[in-house]
Short mmCIF file of C-alpha atoms and ligand atoms in Angstrom, two decimals:
data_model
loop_
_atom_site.label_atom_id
_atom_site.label_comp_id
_atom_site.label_asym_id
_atom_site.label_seq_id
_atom_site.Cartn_x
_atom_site.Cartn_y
_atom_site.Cartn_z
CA UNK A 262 -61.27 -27.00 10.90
CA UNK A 263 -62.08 -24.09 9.02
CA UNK A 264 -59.04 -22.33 7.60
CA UNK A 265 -58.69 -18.34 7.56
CA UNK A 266 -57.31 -16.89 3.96
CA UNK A 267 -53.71 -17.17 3.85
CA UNK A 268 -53.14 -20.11 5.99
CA UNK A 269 -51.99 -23.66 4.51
CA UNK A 270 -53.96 -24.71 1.94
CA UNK A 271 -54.60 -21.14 0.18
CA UNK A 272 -53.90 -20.68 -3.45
CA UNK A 273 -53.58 -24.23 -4.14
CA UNK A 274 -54.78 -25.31 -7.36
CA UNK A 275 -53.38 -22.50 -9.48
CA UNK A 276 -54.54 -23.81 -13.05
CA UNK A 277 -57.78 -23.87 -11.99
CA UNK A 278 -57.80 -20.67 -10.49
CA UNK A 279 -56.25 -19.14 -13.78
CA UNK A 280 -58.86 -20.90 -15.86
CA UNK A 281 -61.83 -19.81 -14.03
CA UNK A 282 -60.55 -16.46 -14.66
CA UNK A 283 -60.12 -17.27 -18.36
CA UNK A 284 -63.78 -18.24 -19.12
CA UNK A 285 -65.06 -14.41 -17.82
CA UNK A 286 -66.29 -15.06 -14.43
CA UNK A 287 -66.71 -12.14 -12.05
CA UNK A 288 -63.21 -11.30 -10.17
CA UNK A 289 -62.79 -12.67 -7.01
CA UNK A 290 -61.09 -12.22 -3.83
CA UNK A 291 -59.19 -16.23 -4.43
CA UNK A 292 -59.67 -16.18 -0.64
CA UNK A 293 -59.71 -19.99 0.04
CA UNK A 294 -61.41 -20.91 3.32
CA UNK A 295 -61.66 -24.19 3.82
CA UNK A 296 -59.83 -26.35 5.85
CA UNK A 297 -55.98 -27.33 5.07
CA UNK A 298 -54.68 -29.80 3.93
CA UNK A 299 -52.88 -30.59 7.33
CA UNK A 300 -52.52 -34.28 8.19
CA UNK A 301 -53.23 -35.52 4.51
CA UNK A 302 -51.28 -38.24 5.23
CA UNK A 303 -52.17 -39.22 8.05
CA UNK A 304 -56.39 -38.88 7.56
CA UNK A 305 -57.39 -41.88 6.59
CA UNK A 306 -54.63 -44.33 8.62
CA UNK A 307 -55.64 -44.11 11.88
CA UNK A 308 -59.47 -44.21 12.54
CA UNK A 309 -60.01 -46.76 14.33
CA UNK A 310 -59.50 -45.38 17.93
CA UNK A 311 -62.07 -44.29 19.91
CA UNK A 312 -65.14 -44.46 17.07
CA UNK A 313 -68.77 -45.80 18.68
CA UNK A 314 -69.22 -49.60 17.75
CA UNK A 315 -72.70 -49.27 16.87
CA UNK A 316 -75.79 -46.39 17.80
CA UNK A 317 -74.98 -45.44 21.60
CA UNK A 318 -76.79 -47.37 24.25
CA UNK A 319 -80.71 -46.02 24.68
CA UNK A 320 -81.98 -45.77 27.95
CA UNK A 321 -85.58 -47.06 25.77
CA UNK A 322 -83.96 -50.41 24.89
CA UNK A 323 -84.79 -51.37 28.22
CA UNK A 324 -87.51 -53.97 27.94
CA UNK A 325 -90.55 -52.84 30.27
CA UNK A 326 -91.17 -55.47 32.89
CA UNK A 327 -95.20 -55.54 33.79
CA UNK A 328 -95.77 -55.25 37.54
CA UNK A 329 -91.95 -53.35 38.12
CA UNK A 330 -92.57 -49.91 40.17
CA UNK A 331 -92.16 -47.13 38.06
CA UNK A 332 -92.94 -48.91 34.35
CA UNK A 333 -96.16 -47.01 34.69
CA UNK A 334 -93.84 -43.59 33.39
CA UNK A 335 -93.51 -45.28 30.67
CA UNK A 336 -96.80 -44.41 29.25
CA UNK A 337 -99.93 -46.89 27.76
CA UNK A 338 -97.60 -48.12 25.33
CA UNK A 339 -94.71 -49.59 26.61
CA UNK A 340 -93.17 -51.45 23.49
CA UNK A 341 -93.02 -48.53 21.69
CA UNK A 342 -92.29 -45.66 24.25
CA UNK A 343 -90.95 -43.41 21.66
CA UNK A 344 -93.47 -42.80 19.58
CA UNK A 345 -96.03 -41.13 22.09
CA UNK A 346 -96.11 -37.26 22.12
CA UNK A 347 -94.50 -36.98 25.42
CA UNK A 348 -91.71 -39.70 24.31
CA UNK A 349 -91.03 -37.21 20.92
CA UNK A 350 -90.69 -33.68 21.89
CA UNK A 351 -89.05 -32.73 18.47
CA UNK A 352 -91.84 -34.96 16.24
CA UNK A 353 -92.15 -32.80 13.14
CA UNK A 354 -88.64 -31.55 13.47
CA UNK A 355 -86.72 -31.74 10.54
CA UNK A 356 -82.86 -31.31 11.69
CA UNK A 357 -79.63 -30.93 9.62
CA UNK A 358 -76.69 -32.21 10.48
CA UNK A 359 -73.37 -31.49 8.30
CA UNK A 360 -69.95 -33.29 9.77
CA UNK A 361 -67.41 -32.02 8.26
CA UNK A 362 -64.69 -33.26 5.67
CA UNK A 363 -65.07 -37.38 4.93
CA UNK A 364 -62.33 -39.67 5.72
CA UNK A 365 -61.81 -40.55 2.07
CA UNK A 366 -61.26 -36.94 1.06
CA UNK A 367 -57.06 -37.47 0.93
CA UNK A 368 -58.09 -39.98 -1.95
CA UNK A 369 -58.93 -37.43 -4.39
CA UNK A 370 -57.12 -34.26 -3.85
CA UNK A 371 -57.89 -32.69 -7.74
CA UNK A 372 -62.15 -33.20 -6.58
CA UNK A 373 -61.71 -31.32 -3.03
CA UNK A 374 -59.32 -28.53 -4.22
CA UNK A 375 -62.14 -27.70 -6.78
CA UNK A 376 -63.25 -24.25 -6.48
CA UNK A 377 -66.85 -23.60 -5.56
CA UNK A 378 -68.38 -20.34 -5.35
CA UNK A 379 -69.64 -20.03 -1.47
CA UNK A 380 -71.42 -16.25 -1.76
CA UNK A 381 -68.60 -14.09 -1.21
CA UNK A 382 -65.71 -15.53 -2.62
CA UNK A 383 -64.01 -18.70 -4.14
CA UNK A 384 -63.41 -21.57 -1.74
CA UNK A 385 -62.09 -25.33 -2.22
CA UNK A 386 -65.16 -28.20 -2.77
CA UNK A 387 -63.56 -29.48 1.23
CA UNK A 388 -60.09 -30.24 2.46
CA UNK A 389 -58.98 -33.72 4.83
CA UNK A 390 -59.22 -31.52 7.88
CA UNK A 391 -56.97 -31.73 10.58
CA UNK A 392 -55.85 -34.51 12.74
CA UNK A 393 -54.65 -34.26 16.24
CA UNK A 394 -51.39 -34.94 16.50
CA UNK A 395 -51.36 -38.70 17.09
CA UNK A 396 -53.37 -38.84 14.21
CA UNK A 397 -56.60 -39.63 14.58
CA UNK A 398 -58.79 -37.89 11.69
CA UNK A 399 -61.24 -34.67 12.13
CA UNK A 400 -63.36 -36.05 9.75
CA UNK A 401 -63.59 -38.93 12.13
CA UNK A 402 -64.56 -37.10 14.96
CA UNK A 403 -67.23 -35.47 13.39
CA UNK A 404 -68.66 -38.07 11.75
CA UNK A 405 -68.95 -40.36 15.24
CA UNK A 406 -70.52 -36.88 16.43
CA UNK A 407 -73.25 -37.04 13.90
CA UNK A 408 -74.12 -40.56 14.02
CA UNK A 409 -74.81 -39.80 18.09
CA UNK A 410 -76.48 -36.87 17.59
CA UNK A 411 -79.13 -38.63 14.79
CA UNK A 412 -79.78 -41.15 17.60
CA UNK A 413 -80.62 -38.34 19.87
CA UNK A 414 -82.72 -36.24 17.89
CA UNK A 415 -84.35 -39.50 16.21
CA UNK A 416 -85.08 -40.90 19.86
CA UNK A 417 -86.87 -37.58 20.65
CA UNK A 418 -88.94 -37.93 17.29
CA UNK A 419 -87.23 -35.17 15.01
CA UNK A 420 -86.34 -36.65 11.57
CA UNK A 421 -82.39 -35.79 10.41
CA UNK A 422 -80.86 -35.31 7.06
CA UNK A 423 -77.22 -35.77 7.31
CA UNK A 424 -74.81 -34.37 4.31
CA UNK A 425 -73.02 -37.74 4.61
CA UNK A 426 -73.81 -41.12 5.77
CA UNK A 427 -70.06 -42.79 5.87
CA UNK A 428 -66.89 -41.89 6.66
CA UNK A 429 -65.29 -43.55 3.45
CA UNK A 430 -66.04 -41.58 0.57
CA UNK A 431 -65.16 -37.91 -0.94
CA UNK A 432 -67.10 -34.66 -0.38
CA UNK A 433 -70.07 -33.48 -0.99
CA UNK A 434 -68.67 -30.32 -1.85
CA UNK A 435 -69.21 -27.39 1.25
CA UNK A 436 -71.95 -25.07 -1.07
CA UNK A 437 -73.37 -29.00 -1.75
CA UNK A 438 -73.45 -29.33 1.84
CA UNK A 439 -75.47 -26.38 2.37
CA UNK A 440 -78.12 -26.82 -0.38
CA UNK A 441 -79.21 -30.72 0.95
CA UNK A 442 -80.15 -28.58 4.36
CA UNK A 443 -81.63 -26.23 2.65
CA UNK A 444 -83.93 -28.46 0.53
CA UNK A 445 -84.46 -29.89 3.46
CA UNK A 446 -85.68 -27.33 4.80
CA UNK A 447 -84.70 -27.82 8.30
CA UNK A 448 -86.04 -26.03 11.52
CA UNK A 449 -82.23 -25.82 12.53
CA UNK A 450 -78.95 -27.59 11.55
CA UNK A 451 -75.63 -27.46 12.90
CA UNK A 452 -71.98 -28.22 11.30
CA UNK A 453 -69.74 -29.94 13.15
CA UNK A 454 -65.99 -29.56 13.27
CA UNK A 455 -62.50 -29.66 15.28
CA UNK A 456 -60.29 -27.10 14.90
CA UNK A 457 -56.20 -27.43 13.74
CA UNK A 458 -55.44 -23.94 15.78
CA UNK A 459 -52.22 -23.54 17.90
CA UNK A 460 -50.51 -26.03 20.11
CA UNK A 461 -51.06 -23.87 22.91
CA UNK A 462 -54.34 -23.31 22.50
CA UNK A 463 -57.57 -24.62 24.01
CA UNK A 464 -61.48 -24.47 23.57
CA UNK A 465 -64.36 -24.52 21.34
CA UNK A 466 -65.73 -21.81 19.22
CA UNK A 467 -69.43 -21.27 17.82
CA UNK A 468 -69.21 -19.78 14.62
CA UNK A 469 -72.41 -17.84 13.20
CA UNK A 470 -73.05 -16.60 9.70
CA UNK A 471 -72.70 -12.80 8.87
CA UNK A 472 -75.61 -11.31 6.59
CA UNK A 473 -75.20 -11.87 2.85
CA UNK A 474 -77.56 -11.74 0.86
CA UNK A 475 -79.04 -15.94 0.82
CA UNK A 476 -78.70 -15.99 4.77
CA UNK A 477 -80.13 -12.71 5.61
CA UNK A 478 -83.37 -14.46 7.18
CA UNK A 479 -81.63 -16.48 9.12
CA UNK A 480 -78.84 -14.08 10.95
CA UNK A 481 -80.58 -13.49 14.04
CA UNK A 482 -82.26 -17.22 14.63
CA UNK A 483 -78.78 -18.33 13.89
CA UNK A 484 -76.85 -16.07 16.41
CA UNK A 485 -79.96 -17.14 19.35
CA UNK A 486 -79.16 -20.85 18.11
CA UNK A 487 -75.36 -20.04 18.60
CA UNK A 488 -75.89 -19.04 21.80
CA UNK A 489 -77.73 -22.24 22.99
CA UNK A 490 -74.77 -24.29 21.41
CA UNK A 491 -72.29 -22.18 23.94
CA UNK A 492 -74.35 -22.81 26.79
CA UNK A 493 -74.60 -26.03 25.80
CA UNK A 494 -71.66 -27.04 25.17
CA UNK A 495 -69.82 -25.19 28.43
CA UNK A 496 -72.67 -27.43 30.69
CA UNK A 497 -72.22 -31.02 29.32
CA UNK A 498 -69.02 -30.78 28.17
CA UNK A 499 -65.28 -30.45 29.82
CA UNK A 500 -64.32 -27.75 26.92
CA UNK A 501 -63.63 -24.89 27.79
CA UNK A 502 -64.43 -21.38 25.49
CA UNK A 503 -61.78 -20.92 22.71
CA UNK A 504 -58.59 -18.99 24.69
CA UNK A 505 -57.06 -18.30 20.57
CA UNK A 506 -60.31 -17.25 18.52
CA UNK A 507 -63.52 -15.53 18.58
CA UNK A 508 -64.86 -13.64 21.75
CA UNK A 509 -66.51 -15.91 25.06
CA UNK A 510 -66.75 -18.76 22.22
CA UNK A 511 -68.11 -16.77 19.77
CA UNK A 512 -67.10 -15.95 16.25
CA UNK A 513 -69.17 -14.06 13.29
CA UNK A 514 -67.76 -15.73 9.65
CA UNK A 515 -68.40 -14.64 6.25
CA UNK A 516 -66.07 -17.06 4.32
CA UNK A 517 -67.65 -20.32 4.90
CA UNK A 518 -70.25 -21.81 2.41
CA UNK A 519 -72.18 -23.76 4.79
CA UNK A 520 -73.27 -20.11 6.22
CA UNK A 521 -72.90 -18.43 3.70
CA UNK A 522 -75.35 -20.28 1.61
CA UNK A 523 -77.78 -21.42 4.54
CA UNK A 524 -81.32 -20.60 4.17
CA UNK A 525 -81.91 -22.12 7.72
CA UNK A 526 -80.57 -21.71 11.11
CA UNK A 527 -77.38 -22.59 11.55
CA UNK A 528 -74.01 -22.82 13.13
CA UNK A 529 -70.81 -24.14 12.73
CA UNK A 530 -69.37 -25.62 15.81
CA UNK A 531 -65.20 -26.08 16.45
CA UNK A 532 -65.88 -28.77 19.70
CA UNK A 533 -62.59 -27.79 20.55
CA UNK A 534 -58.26 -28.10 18.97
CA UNK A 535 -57.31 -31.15 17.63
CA UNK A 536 -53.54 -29.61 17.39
CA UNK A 537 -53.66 -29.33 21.66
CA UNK A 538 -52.74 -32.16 23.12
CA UNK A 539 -55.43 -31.45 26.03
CA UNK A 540 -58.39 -31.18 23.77
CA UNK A 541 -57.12 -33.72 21.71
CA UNK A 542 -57.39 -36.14 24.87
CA UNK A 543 -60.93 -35.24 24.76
CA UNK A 544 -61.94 -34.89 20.92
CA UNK A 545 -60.84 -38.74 20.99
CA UNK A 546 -62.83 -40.48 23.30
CA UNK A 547 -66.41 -41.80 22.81
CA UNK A 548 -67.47 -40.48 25.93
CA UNK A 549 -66.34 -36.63 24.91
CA UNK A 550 -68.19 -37.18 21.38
CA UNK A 551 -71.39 -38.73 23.38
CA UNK A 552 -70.94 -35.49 25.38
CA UNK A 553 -71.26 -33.07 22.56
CA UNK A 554 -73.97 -34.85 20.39
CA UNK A 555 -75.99 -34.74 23.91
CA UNK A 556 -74.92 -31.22 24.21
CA UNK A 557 -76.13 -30.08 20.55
CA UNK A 558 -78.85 -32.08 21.17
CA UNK A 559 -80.07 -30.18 23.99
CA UNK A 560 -79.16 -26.94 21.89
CA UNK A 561 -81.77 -27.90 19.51
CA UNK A 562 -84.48 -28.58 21.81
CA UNK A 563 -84.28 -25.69 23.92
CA UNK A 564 -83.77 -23.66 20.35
CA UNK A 565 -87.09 -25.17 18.91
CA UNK A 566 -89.09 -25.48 21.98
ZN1 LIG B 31 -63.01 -28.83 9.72
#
């Protein structure tokens, strides 16, 4: 979830807000734009639905049996089919992967309502995210997300830096986020969300970064990447395109850090609204999440090839 100014969540943190203005810093727009704090409660209770037991089942971990029709596809090299060049179409690939919020974020409300400066404006260190409305965490559902995609990408040779590794701790901060891809320097990343948008509304939305100044090299790679991620998404997916936001799944943003601040390609994906309870069916199951890692997955290749 990504929150637009003025919805739940903005102008929290007043003190600090006063005090930054205190000590001289430029004036600001205090336009916070991170997610709210919607389901704080509830974040870290129930988890344990739905999330993969272990990496997803690989096709590869099939052991080759000599003599079998058809082994010979498997190349010269059959106990270690991965690491030929036609087994690793993304070898030399560095990839960035960013799932959003961390389960333990309700833990420490004082470090995510921190204010960090994301290129345009002021916005909070994170937020919990949303939850649908059974409960079951966003930051959950993105981090199950990431851990299938890294087996994808990492089964097809690329090499993946992840902003977080658990789903137990706090942060890193959104502009913190943005810098480990950067130094990374990553052919493409992607950051991966749910959205907390209407009841009554359905669908996922691609948002791409609008030209400011750190991203300006970037805009145009990160709008073609965008549109691989829709097409992506609407093929091996059940979600629909967003019926509340952005246009045919598509939404320009100039508020978030992790585009703001990106010095590689990159999008932020909402896989669809935790707060409707027909997405939410979805965003729950291991099979949708499977679904959308192999769906970003395929983004990146046909982006990079
Ligand atoms: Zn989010």
């Amino acid at each position: 979830m990504t929150d637009r100014p003025g919805w739940p969540g903005a102008g929290r943190n007043p003190g600090r807000v006063l005090a930054v203005i205190a000590m001289g810093l430029a004036a600001v727009a205090l336009a916070v734009s991170a997610c709210s704090g919607a389901g704080t409660a509830a974040a870290g209770a129930a988890s344990g639905a739905s999330q993969p037991s272990g990496q997803p089942a690989s096709p590869l971990a099939t052991p080759d049996i000599p003599g079998v029709p058809g082994q010979a596809s498997h190349g010269t090299s059959p106990a270690s089919p991965a690491t030929g060049p036609a087994a690793a179409p993304l070898a030399g690939k560095i990839i960035g992967i960013d799932p959003g919020h961390n389960g333990g974020n309700f833990t420490d409300p004082g470090a995510i309502a921190r204010l960090i400066w994301n290129g345009t404006a002021w916005e909070t260190c994170d937020t919990t995210g949303t939850t649908t409305d059974g409960g079951y965490p966003e930051a959950q559902f993105t981090f199950n997300v990431a851990r299938y995609l890294r087996a994808d990408l990492r089964r097809d040779g690329a090499r993946v830096v992840m902003t977080r590794t658990s789903n137990n701790g706090v942060g890193p901060c959104v502009d913190r986020r943005a810098q480990i891809i950067n130094d990374a320097h990553a052919n493409v990343a992607v950051d991966i969300h749910a959205d907390g948008g209407p009841a009554s509304g359905r669908g996922f939305t691609v948002l791409e970064p609008v030209a400011d100044g750190p991203n300006d090299a970037v805009i145009t790679t990160s709008q073609r990447f965008g549109g691989d991620v829709r097409q992506a998404m609407l093929a091996g997916t059940a979600m629909p395109v967003s019926d509340y936001t952005g246009v045919d799944g598509i939404m320009p943003r100039d508020d978030l850090a992790g585009l703001n601040l990106t010095t590689v390609p990159k999008v932020l994906v909402e896989c669809g609204n935790m707060r409707n309870a027909t997405d939410a069916g979805l965003l729950v199951t291991a099979r949708f999440q499977q679904q959308v890692a192999s769906a970003l997955a395929a983004a990146i290749a046909r982006f990079l090839g």
